[in-house]
Tab-separated table of C-alpha atoms and ligand atoms in Angstrom:
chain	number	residue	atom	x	y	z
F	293	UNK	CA	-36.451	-16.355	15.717
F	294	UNK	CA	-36.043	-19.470	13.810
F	295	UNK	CA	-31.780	-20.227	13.018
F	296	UNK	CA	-31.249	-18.403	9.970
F	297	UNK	CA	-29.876	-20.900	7.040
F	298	UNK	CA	-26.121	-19.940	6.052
F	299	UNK	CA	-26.240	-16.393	6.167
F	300	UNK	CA	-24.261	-14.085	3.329
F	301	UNK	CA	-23.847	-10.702	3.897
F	302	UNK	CA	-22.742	-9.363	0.489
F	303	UNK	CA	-21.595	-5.700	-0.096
F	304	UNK	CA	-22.748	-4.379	-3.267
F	305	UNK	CA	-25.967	-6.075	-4.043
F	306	UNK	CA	-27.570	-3.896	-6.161
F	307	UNK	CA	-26.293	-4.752	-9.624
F	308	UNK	CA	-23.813	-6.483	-11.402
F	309	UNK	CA	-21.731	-9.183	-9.756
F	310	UNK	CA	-23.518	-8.493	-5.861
F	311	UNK	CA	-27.122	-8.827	-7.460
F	312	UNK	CA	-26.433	-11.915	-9.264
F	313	UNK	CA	-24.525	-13.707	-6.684
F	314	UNK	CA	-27.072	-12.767	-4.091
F	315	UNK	CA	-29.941	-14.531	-6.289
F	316	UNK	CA	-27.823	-17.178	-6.777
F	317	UNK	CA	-27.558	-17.773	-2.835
F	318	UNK	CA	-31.382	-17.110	-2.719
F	319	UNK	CA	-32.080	-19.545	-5.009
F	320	UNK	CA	-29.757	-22.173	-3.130
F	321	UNK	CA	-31.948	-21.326	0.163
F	322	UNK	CA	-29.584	-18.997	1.889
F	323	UNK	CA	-30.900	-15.828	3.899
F	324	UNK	CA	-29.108	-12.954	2.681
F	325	UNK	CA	-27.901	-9.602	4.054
F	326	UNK	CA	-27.699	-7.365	1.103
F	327	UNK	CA	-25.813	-3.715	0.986
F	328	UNK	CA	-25.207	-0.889	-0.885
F	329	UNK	CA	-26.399	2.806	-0.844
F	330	UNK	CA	-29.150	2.423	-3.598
F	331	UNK	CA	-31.876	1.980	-0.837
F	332	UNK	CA	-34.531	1.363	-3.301
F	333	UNK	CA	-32.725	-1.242	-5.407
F	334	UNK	CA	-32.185	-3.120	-2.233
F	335	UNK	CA	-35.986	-2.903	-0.990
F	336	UNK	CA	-36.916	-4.104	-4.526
F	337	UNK	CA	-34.495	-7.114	-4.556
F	338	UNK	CA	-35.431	-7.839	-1.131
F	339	UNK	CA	-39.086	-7.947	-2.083
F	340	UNK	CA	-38.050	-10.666	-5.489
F	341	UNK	CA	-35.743	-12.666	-3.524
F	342	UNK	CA	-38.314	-13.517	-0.565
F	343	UNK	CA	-41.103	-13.870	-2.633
F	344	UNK	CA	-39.776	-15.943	-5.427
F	345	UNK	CA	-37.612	-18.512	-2.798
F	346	UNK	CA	-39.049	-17.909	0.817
F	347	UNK	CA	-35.730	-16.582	2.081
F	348	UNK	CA	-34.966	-14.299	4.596
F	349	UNK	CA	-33.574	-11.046	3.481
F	350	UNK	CA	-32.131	-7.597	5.606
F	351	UNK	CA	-31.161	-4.518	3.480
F	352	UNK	CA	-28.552	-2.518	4.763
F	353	UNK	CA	-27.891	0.981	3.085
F	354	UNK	CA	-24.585	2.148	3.707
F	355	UNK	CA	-21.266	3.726	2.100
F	356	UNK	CA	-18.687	1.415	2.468
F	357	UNK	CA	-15.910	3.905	2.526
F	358	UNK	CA	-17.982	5.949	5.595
F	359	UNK	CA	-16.683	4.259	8.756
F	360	UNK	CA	-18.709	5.471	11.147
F	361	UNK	CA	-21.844	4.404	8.740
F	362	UNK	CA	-20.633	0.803	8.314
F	363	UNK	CA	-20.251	0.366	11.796
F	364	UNK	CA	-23.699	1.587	12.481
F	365	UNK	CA	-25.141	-0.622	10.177
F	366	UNK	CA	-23.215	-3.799	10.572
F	367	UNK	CA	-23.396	-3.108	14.264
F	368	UNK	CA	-27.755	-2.665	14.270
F	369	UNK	CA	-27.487	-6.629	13.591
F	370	UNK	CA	-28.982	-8.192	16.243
F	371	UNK	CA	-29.125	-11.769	17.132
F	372	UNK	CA	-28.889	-14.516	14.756
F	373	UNK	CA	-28.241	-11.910	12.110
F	374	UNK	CA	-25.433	-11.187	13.399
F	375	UNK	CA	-24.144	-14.561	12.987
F	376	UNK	CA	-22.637	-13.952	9.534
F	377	UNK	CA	-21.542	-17.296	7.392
F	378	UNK	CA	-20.142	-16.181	4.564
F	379	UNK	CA	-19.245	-12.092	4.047
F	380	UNK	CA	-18.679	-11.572	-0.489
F	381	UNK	CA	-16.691	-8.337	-0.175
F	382	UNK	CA	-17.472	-7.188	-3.534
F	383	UNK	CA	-18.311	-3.592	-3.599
F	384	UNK	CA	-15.866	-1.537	-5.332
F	385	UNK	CA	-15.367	0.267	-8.791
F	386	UNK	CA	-12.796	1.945	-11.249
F	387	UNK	CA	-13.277	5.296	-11.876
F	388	UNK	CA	-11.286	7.263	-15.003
F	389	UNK	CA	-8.892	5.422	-17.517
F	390	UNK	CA	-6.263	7.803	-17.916
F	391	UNK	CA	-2.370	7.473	-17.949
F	392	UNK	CA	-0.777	8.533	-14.628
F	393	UNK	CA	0.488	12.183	-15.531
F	394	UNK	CA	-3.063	12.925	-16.092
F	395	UNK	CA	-4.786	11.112	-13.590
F	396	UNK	CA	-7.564	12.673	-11.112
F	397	UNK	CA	-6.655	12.616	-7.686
F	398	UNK	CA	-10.475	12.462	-7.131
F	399	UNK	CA	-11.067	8.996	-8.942
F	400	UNK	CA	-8.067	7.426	-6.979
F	401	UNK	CA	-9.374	8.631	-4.057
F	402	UNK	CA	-12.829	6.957	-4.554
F	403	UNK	CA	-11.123	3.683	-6.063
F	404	UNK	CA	-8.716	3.499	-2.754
F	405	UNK	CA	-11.528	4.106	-0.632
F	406	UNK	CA	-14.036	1.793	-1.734
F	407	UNK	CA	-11.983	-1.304	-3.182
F	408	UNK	CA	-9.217	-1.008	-0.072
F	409	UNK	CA	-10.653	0.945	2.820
F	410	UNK	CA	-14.294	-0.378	2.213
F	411	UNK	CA	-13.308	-4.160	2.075
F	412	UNK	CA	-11.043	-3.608	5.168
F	413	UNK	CA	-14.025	-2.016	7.017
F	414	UNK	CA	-16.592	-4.427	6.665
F	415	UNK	CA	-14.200	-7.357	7.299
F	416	UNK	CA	-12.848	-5.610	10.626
F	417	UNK	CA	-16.265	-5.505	11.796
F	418	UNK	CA	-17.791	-8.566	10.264
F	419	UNK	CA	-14.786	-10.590	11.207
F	420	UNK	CA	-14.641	-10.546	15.305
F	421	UNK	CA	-17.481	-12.753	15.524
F	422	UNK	CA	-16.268	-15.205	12.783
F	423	UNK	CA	-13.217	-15.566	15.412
F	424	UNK	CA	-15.700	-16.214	18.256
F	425	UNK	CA	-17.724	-18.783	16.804
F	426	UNK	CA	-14.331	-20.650	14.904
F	427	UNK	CA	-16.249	-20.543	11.797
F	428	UNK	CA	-16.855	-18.424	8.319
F	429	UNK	CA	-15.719	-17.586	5.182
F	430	UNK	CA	-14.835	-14.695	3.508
F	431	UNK	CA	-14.657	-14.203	-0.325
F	432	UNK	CA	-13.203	-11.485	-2.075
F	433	UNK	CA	-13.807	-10.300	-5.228
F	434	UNK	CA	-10.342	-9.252	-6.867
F	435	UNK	CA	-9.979	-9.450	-10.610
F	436	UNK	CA	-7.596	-9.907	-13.498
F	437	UNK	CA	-6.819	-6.624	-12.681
F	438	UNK	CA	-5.080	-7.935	-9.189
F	439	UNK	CA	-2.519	-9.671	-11.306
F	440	UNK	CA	-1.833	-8.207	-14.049
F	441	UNK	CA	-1.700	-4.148	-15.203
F	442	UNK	CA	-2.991	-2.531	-18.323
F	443	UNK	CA	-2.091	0.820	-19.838
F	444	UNK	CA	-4.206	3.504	-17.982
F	445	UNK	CA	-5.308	1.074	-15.251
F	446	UNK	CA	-2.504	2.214	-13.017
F	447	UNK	CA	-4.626	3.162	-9.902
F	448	UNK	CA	-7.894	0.549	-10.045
F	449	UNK	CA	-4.837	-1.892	-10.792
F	450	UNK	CA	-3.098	-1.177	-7.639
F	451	UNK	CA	-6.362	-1.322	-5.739
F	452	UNK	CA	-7.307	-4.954	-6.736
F	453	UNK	CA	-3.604	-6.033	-6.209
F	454	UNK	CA	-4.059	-4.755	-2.668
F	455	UNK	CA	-7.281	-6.657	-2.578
F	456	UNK	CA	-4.951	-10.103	-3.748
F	457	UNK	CA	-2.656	-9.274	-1.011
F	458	UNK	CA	-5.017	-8.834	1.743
F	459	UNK	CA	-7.047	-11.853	0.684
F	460	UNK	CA	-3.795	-14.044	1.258
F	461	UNK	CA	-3.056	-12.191	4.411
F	462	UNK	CA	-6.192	-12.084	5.859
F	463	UNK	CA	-6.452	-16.387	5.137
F	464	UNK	CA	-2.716	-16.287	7.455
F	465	UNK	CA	-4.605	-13.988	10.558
F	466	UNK	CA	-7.751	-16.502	10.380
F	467	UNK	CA	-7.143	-19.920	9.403
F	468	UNK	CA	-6.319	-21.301	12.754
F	469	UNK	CA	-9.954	-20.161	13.636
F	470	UNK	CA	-11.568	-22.513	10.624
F	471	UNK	CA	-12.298	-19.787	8.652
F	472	UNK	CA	-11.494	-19.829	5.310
F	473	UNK	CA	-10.686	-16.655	3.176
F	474	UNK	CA	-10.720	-16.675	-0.622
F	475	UNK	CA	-10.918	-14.804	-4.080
F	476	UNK	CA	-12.423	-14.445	-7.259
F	477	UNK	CA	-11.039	-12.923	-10.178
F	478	UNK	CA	-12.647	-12.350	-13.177
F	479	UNK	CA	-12.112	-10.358	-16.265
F	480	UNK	CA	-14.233	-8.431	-18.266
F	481	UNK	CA	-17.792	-9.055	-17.293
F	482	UNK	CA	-21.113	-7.606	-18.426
F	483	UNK	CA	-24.789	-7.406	-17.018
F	484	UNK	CA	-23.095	-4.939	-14.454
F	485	UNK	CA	-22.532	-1.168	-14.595
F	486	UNK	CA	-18.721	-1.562	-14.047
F	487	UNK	CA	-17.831	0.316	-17.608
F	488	UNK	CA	-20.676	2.678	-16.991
F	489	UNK	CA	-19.356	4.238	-13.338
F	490	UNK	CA	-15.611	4.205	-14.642
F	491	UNK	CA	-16.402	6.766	-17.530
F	492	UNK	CA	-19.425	8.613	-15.522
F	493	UNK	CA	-22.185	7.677	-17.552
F	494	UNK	CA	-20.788	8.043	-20.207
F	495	UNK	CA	-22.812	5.311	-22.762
F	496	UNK	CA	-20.402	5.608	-25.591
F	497	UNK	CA	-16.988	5.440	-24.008
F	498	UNK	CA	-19.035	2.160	-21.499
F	499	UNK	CA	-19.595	0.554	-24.582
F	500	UNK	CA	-16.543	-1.863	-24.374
F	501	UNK	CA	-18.344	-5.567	-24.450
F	502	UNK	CA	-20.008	-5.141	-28.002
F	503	UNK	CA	-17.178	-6.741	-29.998
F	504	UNK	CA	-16.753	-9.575	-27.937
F	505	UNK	CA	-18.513	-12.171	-25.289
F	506	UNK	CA	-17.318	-11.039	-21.927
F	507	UNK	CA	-18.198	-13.187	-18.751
F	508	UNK	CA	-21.464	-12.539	-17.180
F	509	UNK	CA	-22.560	-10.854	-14.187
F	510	UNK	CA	-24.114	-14.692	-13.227
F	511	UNK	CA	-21.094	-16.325	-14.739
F	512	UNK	CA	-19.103	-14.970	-12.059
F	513	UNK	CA	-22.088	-15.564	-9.279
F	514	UNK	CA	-21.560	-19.224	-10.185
F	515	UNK	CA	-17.862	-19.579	-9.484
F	516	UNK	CA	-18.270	-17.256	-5.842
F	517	UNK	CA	-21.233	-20.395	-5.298
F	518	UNK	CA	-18.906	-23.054	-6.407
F	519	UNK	CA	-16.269	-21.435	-3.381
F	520	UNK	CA	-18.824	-20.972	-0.792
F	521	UNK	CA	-20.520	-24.620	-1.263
F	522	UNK	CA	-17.136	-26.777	-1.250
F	523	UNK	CA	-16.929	-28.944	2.452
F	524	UNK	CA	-15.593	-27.493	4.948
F	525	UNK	CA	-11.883	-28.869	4.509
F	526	UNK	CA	-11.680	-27.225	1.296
F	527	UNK	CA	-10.706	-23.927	0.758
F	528	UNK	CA	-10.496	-22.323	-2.826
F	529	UNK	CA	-8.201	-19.718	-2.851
F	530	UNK	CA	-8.762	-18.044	-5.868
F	531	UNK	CA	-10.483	-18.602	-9.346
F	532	UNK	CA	-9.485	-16.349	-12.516
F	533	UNK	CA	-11.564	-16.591	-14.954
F	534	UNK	CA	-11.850	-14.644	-18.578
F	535	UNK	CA	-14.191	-15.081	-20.877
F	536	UNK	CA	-13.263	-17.386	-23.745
F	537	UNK	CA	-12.104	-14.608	-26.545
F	538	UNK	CA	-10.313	-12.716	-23.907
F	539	UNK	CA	-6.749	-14.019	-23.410
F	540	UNK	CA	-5.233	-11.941	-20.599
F	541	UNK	CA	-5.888	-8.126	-19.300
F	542	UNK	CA	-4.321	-6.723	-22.267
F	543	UNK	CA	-5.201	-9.306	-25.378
F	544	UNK	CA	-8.865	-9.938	-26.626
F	545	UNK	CA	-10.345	-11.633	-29.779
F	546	UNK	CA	-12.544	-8.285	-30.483
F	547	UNK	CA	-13.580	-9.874	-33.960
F	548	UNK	CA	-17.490	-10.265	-33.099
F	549	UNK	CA	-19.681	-11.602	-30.428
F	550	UNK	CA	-18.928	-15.160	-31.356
F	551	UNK	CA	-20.866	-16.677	-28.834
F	552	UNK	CA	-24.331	-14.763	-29.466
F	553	UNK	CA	-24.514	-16.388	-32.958
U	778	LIG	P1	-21.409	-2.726	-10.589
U	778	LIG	O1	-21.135	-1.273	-10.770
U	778	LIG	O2	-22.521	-3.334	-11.335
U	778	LIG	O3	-21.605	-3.056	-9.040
U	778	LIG	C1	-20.847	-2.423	-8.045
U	778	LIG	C2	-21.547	-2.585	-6.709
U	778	LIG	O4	-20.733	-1.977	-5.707
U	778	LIG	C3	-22.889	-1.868	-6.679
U	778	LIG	O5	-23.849	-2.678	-6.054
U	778	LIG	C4	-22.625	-0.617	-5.867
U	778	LIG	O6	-23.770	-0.283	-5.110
U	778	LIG	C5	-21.502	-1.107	-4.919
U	778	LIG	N1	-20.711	0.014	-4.439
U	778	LIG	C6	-19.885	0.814	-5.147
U	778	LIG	N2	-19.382	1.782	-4.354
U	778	LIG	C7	-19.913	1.588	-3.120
U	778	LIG	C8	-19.789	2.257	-1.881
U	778	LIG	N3	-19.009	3.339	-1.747
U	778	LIG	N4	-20.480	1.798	-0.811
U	778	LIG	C9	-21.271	0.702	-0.943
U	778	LIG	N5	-21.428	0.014	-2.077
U	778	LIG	C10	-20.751	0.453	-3.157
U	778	LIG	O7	-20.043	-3.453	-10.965
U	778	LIG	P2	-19.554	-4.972	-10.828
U	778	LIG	O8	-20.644	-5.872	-10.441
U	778	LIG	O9	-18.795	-5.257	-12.040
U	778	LIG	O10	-18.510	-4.809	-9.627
U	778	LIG	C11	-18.474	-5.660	-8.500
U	778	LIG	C12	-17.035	-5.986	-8.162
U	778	LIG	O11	-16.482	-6.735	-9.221
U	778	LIG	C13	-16.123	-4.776	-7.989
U	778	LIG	O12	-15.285	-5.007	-6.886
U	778	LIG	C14	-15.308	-4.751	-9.276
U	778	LIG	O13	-14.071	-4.142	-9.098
U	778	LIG	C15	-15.198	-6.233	-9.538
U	778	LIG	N6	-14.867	-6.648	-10.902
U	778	LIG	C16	-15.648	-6.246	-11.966
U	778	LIG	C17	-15.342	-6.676	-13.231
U	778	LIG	C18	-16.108	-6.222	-14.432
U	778	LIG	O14	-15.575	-6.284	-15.560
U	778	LIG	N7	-17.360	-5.793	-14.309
U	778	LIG	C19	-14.209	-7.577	-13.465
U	778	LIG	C20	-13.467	-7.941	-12.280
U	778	LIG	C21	-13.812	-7.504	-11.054
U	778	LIG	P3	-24.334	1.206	-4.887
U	778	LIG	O15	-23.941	2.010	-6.087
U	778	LIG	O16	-25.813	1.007	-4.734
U	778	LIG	O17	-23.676	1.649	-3.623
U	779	LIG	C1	-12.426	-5.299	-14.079
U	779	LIG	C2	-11.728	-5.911	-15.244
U	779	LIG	O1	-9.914	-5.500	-16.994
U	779	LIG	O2	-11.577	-3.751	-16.669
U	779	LIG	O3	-11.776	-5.591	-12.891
U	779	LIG	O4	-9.856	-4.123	-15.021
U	779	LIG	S1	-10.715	-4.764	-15.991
C-alpha cells in the first residue's frame, strides 16, 4: 500500500468538534482514522471525506470507555495504518448540571469514564508505537472547564482538569521520544451536540447558545490544525479560546447574537 500522508486518528468523529476537525485534516490532504460508536455517521463521513478530497479514510466503531473494544479495534490496524501521526483525543461529554448533593452517580460515572478512562485508553494503546518510531503528536481536547469551575459543573469540571493534568504529564513521559503532547481548550461552542447529551435530549434546557455567539464546532477545528501543522520544534501546549462575548466559564455578554447581525 502506498505511505499513508500524516495519519490522524481522531476519537469522536461523528459530530461536533471530531467531525469538523476531521474535515479540516481531509481538506489539508491527511488520511484519517475516524471513531466513535455511531457506525453509520462514520460510513457516511467516510464516504464525503474521500470523495470530496481523495483521502484515505478507516472507520472504527468503538466505545471508548470499553477496554477490551478499544483494544480490538485500535489493535485490527494493520500496517501503515497503524503508523498513527497525530491521535485528537476528543471524545468525551458532560452529562447532568446539578449541584453535588443531588448529583447522579450514573452521569459521573459516564463523564469519568469517557473524558478520563477513554482518553487514557486510546493513548495507552495508540502511544507504544509513537515511542518506537520517536515520532507523533498527541492533542487533547480539554476546555475552559479544565481551568476553571462553574456552579453545578462539579464532576465534568473535575474530568477536564484531569484531562489538563494528564496532557502536561503525558508531554514529561514522551518528550524525550520527539513526540509532542498538547491541548485545546475552548469554551462554549456550537454546531456540536455537547448541550444536547448533557440534558438527554432535552431541546429546551440544550438551548444555551441562542443569546449569544459561542465558538464554532470549525472554530475550534482550526486552532487543533494550527497545533498539528506548526514544525516540528514547536510544540503548542495549549490554546484557550472563548468566544468573543464570553469572558470566562462563569461571565457571558448574553445580550443578543451580536455577531449574526
Ligand atoms: P459532541 O457531542 O458533538 O461530540 C462528542 C463526540 O464524542 C461524538 O462524536 C461522540 O460519538 C463521541 N463520544 C462520546 N462518548 C463516546 C464513547 N463512549 N465512545 C466513543 N466516542 C464517544 O460534542 P463536542 O464536539 O462538543 O465534544 C467534543 C469534545 O469537546 C469533548 O471532549 C467535550 O468535552 C469538549 N468540549 C466541548 C465544548 C462545547 O461547548 N461543545 C467546549 C469545550 C470542550 P458517538 O456518540 O458516535 O460515540
Ligand atoms: C464545555 C464548556 O463551559 O459547558 O467544556 O463546560 S462548558
Amino acid at each position: 500500500m502506498k505511505k499513508l500522508t500524516n495519519l490522524v486518528l481522531i476519537t469522536g468523529a461523528t459530530s461536533g468538534i471530531g467531525k469538523a476537525s476531521a474535515i479540516l485534516f481531509a481538506k489539508k490532504g491527511n488520511d484519517l482514522i475516524i471513531t466513535g460508536r455511531r457506525k453509520e455517521r462514520l460510513e457516511k463521513l467516510k464516504e464525503k471525506l474521500v470523495s470530496k478530497y481523495a483521502v484515505k479514510v478507516k472507520p472504527l466503531c468503538f466505545d471508548v470507555r470499553n477496554y477490551k473494544a478499544t483494544k480490538k479495534a485500535i489493535g485490527s490496524l494493520k500496517g501503515k495504518w497503524s503508523e498513527i501521526d497525530i491521535l485528537l483525543n476528543n471524545a468525551g461529554l458532560a452529562k447532568g448540571f446539578s449541584s453535588i448533593e443531588e448529583g447522579e452517580l450514573e452521569h459521573w460515572e459516564t463523564m469519568i469514564d469517557t473524558n478520563l478512562k477513554g482518553l487514557l485508553y486510546v493513548t495507552r494503546l495508540v502511544s507504544p508505537k509513537m515511542v518506537k518510531a520517536k515520532k507523533g503528536h498527541i492533542i487533547n481536547i480539554c476546555s475552559t472547564a479544565g481551568h476553571g469551575v462553574y456552579p453545578k459543573g462539579n464532576v465534568y469540571c473535575a474530568t477536564k482538569h484531569g484531562v489538563e493534568a494528564l496532557t502536561r504529564a503525558i508531554r514529561i513521559d514522551l518528550h524525550e521520544y520527539n513526540i509532542r503532547v498538547s491541548q485545546v481548550s475552548p469554551g462554549h461552542v456550537e454546531e456540536t451536540e455537547f448541550a444536547k447529551v448533557r440534558f438527554d435530549g432535552d431541546t429546551q434546557r440544550a438551548k444555551i447558545y441562542e443569546d449569544f455567539n459561542p465558538l464554532t464546532s470549525k472554530d475550534v477545528a482550526q486552532a487543533v490544525y494550527f497545533v498539528a501543522s506548526q514544525p516540528k520544534h514547536v510544540n503548542i501546549q495549549d490554546i484557550v479560546m472563548m468566544g468573543t462575548q464570553q469572558a470566562n466559564v462563569t461571565i457571558i455578554n448574553r445580550n443578543g447574537r451580536i455577531y449574526d447581525k
